[in-house]
Short mmCIF file of C-alpha atoms in Angstrom, two decimals:
data_model
loop_
_atom_site.label_atom_id
_atom_site.label_comp_id
_atom_site.label_asym_id
_atom_site.label_seq_id
_atom_site.Cartn_x
_atom_site.Cartn_y
_atom_site.Cartn_z
CA MET A 1 5.14 -20.39 -0.12
CA ALA A 2 2.35 -22.50 -1.72
CA THR A 3 3.54 -25.02 -4.48
CA ASN A 4 -0.82 -25.64 -5.23
CA HIS A 5 -3.33 -22.65 -5.94
CA ARG A 6 -6.35 -23.80 -5.35
CA GLY A 7 -9.94 -21.86 -4.26
CA PRO A 8 -12.71 -20.71 -5.88
CA THR A 9 -13.04 -18.03 -8.77
CA LEU A 10 -13.48 -14.96 -6.78
CA ALA A 11 -13.32 -12.24 -9.90
CA CYS A 12 -12.40 -12.30 -13.65
CA ARG A 13 -11.55 -9.36 -16.19
CA ASP A 14 -10.19 -9.90 -19.49
CA SER A 15 -7.38 -12.08 -18.83
CA LEU A 16 -7.97 -11.64 -15.79
CA THR A 17 -8.41 -14.47 -12.94
CA ALA A 18 -8.14 -13.75 -8.96
CA ILE A 19 -9.09 -17.13 -6.57
CA ASP A 20 -9.32 -17.47 -2.79
CA CYS A 21 -6.50 -19.51 -2.33
CA ARG A 22 -6.79 -22.11 0.37
CA ASP A 23 -3.08 -22.83 0.06
CA CYS A 24 -1.69 -19.43 0.60
CA GLY A 25 -4.55 -18.31 2.31
CA PHE A 26 -5.50 -14.77 1.07
CA SER A 27 -7.36 -14.46 -2.41
CA HIS A 28 -4.53 -13.67 -5.57
CA LEU A 29 -4.07 -13.47 -9.80
CA TRP A 30 -3.89 -17.60 -10.86
CA PRO A 31 -2.71 -18.03 -13.25
CA ARG A 32 -0.19 -14.81 -12.95
CA PRO A 33 -0.04 -12.79 -15.45
CA GLU A 34 4.36 -12.27 -17.23
CA ILE A 35 5.89 -9.09 -15.17
CA GLU A 36 8.76 -8.19 -16.77
CA PRO A 37 12.33 -8.03 -14.95
CA ASP A 38 12.89 -4.78 -15.02
CA PHE A 39 8.96 -3.33 -14.96
CA TYR A 40 9.92 -1.35 -12.60
CA GLU A 41 13.35 -0.13 -12.07
CA SER A 42 12.04 1.16 -15.81
CA GLU A 43 7.75 1.27 -16.78
CA PHE A 44 6.26 1.60 -13.65
CA TRP A 45 6.59 5.01 -13.00
CA GLN A 46 7.04 6.09 -16.16
CA HIS A 47 4.92 4.50 -18.37
CA TYR A 48 2.50 2.69 -16.07
CA LYS A 49 1.59 5.55 -14.29
CA SER A 50 2.14 7.67 -16.12
CA GLY A 51 0.63 11.62 -14.87
CA ALA A 52 0.46 10.38 -11.01
CA ARG A 53 3.22 12.55 -10.45
CA GLU A 54 1.43 15.64 -11.54
CA ILE A 55 -1.90 14.62 -9.67
CA ALA A 56 -0.02 13.83 -6.66
CA GLU A 57 1.61 17.85 -7.14
CA GLY A 58 -1.35 19.30 -6.84
CA GLN A 59 -2.14 17.80 -4.30
CA ARG A 60 0.44 18.58 -2.15
CA ASP A 61 -0.99 19.97 1.46
CA TRP A 62 -3.97 16.38 1.32
CA LEU A 63 -0.64 14.16 1.04
CA ASP A 64 1.78 16.06 3.22
CA MET A 65 -1.19 16.14 6.04
CA ARG A 66 -2.07 12.37 5.60
CA HIS A 67 1.52 10.49 5.79
CA ASP A 68 1.57 13.26 9.04
CA ASP A 69 -0.74 11.18 10.43
CA TRP A 70 0.07 8.54 9.96
CA LEU A 71 3.94 9.23 10.87
CA PHE A 72 2.10 10.53 14.46
CA THR A 73 0.16 6.43 14.91
CA LEU A 74 3.87 4.72 13.80
CA VAL A 75 6.16 6.96 15.62
CA GLY A 76 3.34 6.25 18.65
CA ASN A 77 4.23 2.27 19.05
CA THR A 78 7.87 2.14 18.72
CA LEU A 79 11.63 3.73 20.67
CA GLY A 80 13.97 4.71 17.45
CA ASN A 81 13.77 7.19 14.48
CA ALA A 82 15.34 4.69 12.42
CA LEU A 83 12.84 4.36 9.41
CA LEU A 84 13.45 1.82 6.48
CA ASP A 85 10.64 3.11 3.53
CA ILE A 86 10.41 0.16 1.36
CA GLY A 87 8.81 1.25 -2.38
CA CYS A 88 8.83 4.60 -1.85
CA GLY A 89 8.24 6.16 -4.64
CA TYR A 90 9.48 9.42 -5.22
CA GLY A 91 10.03 10.36 -1.96
CA ASP A 92 6.75 11.93 -0.04
CA LEU A 93 7.08 9.12 3.12
CA LEU A 94 10.40 9.81 3.56
CA TYR A 95 10.28 13.43 2.54
CA ALA A 96 7.95 14.19 5.72
CA ALA A 97 9.73 11.78 8.31
CA LYS A 98 12.42 14.06 7.43
CA GLU A 99 10.27 16.86 9.00
CA HIS A 100 9.43 14.67 11.62
CA GLY A 101 13.21 14.67 12.73
CA LEU A 102 13.02 10.64 11.81
CA LEU A 103 16.18 8.98 9.92
CA ALA A 104 14.65 8.02 7.09
CA TYR A 105 15.66 6.07 4.54
CA GLY A 106 13.73 4.57 1.34
CA ILE A 107 14.65 1.51 -1.64
CA GLU A 108 12.62 2.24 -4.75
CA PRO A 109 13.64 0.03 -8.06
CA SER A 110 12.30 2.98 -10.61
CA ARG A 111 16.06 4.67 -11.77
CA GLU A 112 13.11 7.81 -12.51
CA ALA A 113 11.21 8.20 -9.17
CA VAL A 114 15.55 7.73 -7.67
CA ASN A 115 16.19 10.32 -9.72
CA TYR A 116 13.37 12.75 -8.31
CA CYS A 117 14.21 11.53 -4.11
CA ASP A 118 18.47 12.90 -4.85
CA GLN A 119 16.68 15.66 -5.99
CA ARG A 120 14.31 16.39 -3.26
CA GLY A 121 17.62 15.97 -0.98
CA LEU A 122 15.89 12.15 0.51
CA LYS A 123 18.48 9.16 1.20
CA ILE A 124 17.50 5.91 -0.53
CA LEU A 125 19.44 3.55 -2.41
CA SER A 126 17.95 2.32 -6.27
CA ASP A 127 17.52 -1.09 -5.63
CA THR A 128 14.65 -4.16 -4.06
CA TRP A 129 14.29 -5.32 -0.12
CA GLU A 130 15.17 -8.64 -1.82
CA SER A 131 18.73 -7.12 -3.45
CA TYR A 132 18.91 -5.41 -0.08
CA SER A 133 22.95 -4.09 0.70
CA PHE A 134 22.25 -0.96 2.94
CA PRO A 135 24.35 -1.73 6.71
CA ILE A 136 21.92 -0.93 8.62
CA GLU A 137 20.92 -4.51 8.95
CA LYS A 138 18.07 -3.18 11.67
CA TRP A 139 15.77 -0.75 12.22
CA ASN A 140 12.48 0.94 14.66
CA MET A 141 9.71 0.60 12.31
CA ILE A 142 10.09 -0.61 8.67
CA THR A 143 6.43 1.24 6.09
CA ALA A 144 5.18 -0.55 2.37
CA PHE A 145 3.01 1.70 1.12
CA TRP A 146 0.75 -0.75 -1.28
CA LEU A 147 3.23 -2.83 -1.97
CA LEU A 148 2.40 -5.62 -0.36
CA GLU A 149 -0.28 -5.90 -3.45
CA HIS A 150 2.47 -6.06 -5.54
CA LEU A 151 4.52 -9.06 -4.50
CA PRO A 152 3.54 -12.60 -5.14
CA ASP A 153 5.35 -13.51 -2.26
CA PRO A 154 3.91 -11.52 0.77
CA LEU A 155 4.57 -13.65 3.39
CA ALA A 156 8.41 -13.02 2.64
CA PHE A 157 7.85 -10.09 2.42
CA LEU A 158 6.13 -9.80 5.99
CA ARG A 159 9.42 -12.33 7.84
CA TRP A 160 12.14 -10.55 5.73
CA CYS A 161 10.00 -7.37 7.14
CA HIS A 162 10.39 -9.10 10.56
CA THR A 163 14.20 -10.00 10.44
CA HIS A 164 14.66 -5.84 9.60
CA LEU A 165 13.14 -5.32 12.63
CA TYR A 166 14.61 -5.27 16.74
CA ARG A 167 12.30 -6.80 19.35
CA GLY A 168 9.77 -3.83 19.29
CA GLY A 169 10.61 -2.67 15.90
CA ALA A 170 7.46 -1.37 14.54
CA LEU A 171 5.66 -2.58 10.52
CA MET A 172 3.22 -0.16 8.50
CA LEU A 173 1.70 -0.99 5.65
CA ALA A 174 -1.32 0.41 3.41
CA VAL A 175 -3.05 -1.97 1.03
CA PRO A 176 -6.07 -1.81 -1.19
CA ASN A 177 -9.14 -3.43 1.08
CA GLU A 178 -10.51 -5.75 -1.53
CA LEU A 179 -13.53 -7.66 -1.46
CA SER A 180 -16.16 -5.53 1.37
CA VAL A 181 -19.91 -5.70 1.44
CA GLU A 182 -20.18 -1.63 -0.26
CA GLN A 183 -17.34 -3.20 -3.98
CA ALA A 184 -19.34 -5.85 -3.66
CA ALA A 185 -22.59 -4.21 -3.62
CA ALA A 186 -20.79 -0.93 -6.86
CA ASN A 187 -19.88 -4.26 -9.08
CA LEU A 188 -23.09 -4.60 -10.03
CA VAL A 189 -23.48 -1.20 -10.90
CA ALA A 190 -20.68 0.42 -12.27
CA ALA A 191 -19.72 -0.01 -15.76
CA LYS A 192 -16.57 -0.94 -15.50
CA GLN A 193 -16.36 -3.92 -13.58
CA TYR A 194 -14.10 -6.46 -10.84
CA TRP A 195 -12.14 -2.65 -12.39
CA TRP A 196 -10.06 -3.23 -8.89
CA LEU A 197 -8.15 -6.14 -10.66
CA ASP A 198 -5.49 -4.88 -12.31
CA LYS A 199 -2.18 -7.38 -13.57
CA THR A 200 -0.10 -4.96 -11.01
CA HIS A 201 -1.42 -7.11 -8.72
CA TYR A 202 -0.33 -10.14 -7.49
CA SER A 203 -2.28 -9.88 -4.69
CA TYR A 204 -5.11 -8.90 -3.29
CA PHE A 205 -6.10 -8.34 1.05
CA THR A 206 -9.85 -8.83 3.75
CA PRO A 207 -8.97 -7.33 7.05
CA ALA A 208 -8.62 -11.44 8.01
CA SER A 209 -6.72 -12.72 4.95
CA LEU A 210 -4.35 -9.86 6.17
CA GLY A 211 -4.12 -10.22 9.64
CA ASN A 212 -3.42 -13.79 9.62
CA LEU A 213 -0.65 -12.97 7.20
CA LEU A 214 1.09 -10.82 9.90
CA GLY A 215 0.04 -13.84 12.56
CA ARG A 216 2.07 -15.97 10.50
CA ALA A 217 5.50 -13.89 9.56
CA GLY A 218 5.15 -13.44 13.60
CA PHE A 219 3.45 -9.39 14.06
CA LYS A 220 0.43 -8.88 16.27
CA ILE A 221 -1.02 -5.92 14.87
CA VAL A 222 -1.16 -2.78 17.17
CA ASP A 223 -3.41 -0.27 15.38
CA SER A 224 -5.83 -0.15 12.46
CA LEU A 225 -6.81 2.57 9.76
CA ALA A 226 -8.60 2.57 6.67
CA THR A 227 -9.11 5.44 3.85
CA ALA A 228 -12.54 6.99 2.44
CA GLN A 229 -15.17 4.47 1.01
CA MET A 230 -14.91 4.96 -1.93
CA GLU A 231 -17.07 3.03 -4.13
CA ASN A 232 -19.90 4.68 -2.75
CA TYR A 233 -19.13 7.49 -4.54
CA ILE A 234 -20.19 4.52 -7.49
CA LEU A 235 -22.79 3.68 -5.39
CA ASP A 236 -24.04 7.30 -5.60
CA GLY A 237 -24.16 7.46 -9.16
CA GLN A 238 -19.99 8.97 -9.44
CA ASP A 239 -18.65 6.06 -10.84
CA TYR A 240 -15.16 6.15 -11.66
CA THR A 241 -14.63 3.01 -13.04
CA ASP A 242 -14.30 3.75 -16.53
CA ASN A 243 -13.42 7.33 -16.23
CA SER A 244 -10.68 8.78 -14.69
CA ALA A 245 -11.81 12.45 -14.05
CA VAL A 246 -14.52 11.71 -12.48
CA GLY A 247 -12.16 9.71 -9.88
CA LEU A 248 -10.29 12.70 -9.44
CA ALA A 249 -13.42 15.35 -8.81
CA CYS A 250 -14.26 13.17 -5.97
CA HIS A 251 -11.69 11.75 -4.27
CA ALA A 252 -10.88 16.17 -4.36
CA GLN A 253 -14.43 15.33 -2.63
CA VAL A 254 -12.14 13.22 -0.03
CA ARG A 255 -9.63 15.51 0.65
CA ALA A 256 -11.76 18.50 0.96
CA ARG A 257 -13.65 17.24 3.81
CA GLU A 258 -10.02 15.60 5.99
CA LEU A 259 -8.46 19.44 5.21
CA ALA A 260 -11.22 20.57 7.19
CA GLN A 261 -10.83 17.68 9.49
CA THR A 262 -8.53 17.93 12.33
CA ARG A 263 -5.77 15.38 13.11
CA ASP A 264 -8.17 13.18 15.94
CA GLU A 265 -11.46 14.04 14.25
CA ARG A 266 -9.72 11.56 10.50
CA LEU A 267 -8.81 9.74 13.07
CA ALA A 268 -10.80 8.45 14.57
CA GLU A 269 -13.06 7.89 11.44
CA ALA A 270 -9.93 5.82 9.87
CA ARG A 271 -10.23 3.92 13.27
CA HIS A 272 -14.11 3.74 12.59
CA LEU A 273 -13.64 2.82 9.62
CA ALA A 274 -11.87 0.17 9.86
CA LEU A 275 -12.89 -1.62 12.74
CA GLN A 276 -15.84 -2.77 11.11
CA GLY A 277 -13.66 -4.20 7.72
CA ARG A 278 -14.65 -0.56 5.69
CA GLY A 279 -13.00 1.81 3.75
CA ARG A 280 -11.36 1.36 0.09
CA ASP A 281 -7.15 0.76 1.36
CA ARG A 282 -6.37 -0.96 4.89
CA VAL A 283 -4.08 0.41 7.17
CA VAL A 284 -1.97 -0.98 10.11
CA VAL A 285 0.55 -0.56 12.77
CA CYS A 286 1.86 -3.83 13.66
CA VAL A 287 4.90 -4.90 15.75
CA LYS A 288 7.13 -7.75 15.80
CA ASP A 289 5.89 -10.00 17.94
CA SER A 290 8.74 -12.33 18.89
CA ALA A 291 12.43 -12.76 18.17
#
């Protein structure tokens, strides 16, 4: 990780400032906010994301469909069936992987989330990737959804994934797609400017900076998907940046449309958005490109 952090300021809100760091090769908060050591064990899901579990349960059909689509994409790019999900939260992907017949394990620091996963009969370790203690040393697949942006040193994590994958193994990531044209346009009219800055999101990625980071870690991207361009709702007058009820209504529109599509239609649309560098989130499948 770079010891110097230099670059132009990209966004400021409250006490948060994101810079385009020339030393790291991606944007991040600087100075970095203080996060308590046990934050992800006892605070993140319990308080900071309070209510997220209940919202997810109300979207069960859509979440299962999305995870099924993503697993379909992932397993087609590697051999073997052993999957490790890092930062697995309440185990939604693990449950879908189990339904796919995969040998799926998860790592999650939140004690509350781990207990919930245990109740669902999922195989999970209450831990972090830095303190990895599974007897299985290498995997065919590793997934990490909305984890990379929380890490102050994402390159170290990607290199860790490279070490713990078999040659030809696949890594699947989902990260927020930041600094897009749509995001910049929406920021001009949003009630809450730079709403996407978050004290728990150290790092911010564009398609280029994410691809560069993966290459440095020894990965080759073989497929890219994108989620719906949520900023378009802001541009259409449905400003969810300071109103969670509007945000839920916008997501309901996305869910209804995607549930009415076939898998081929959803994946074709997701790949088209990704090719253009668009979408609120970027989902990539990459393979271990070196020994």
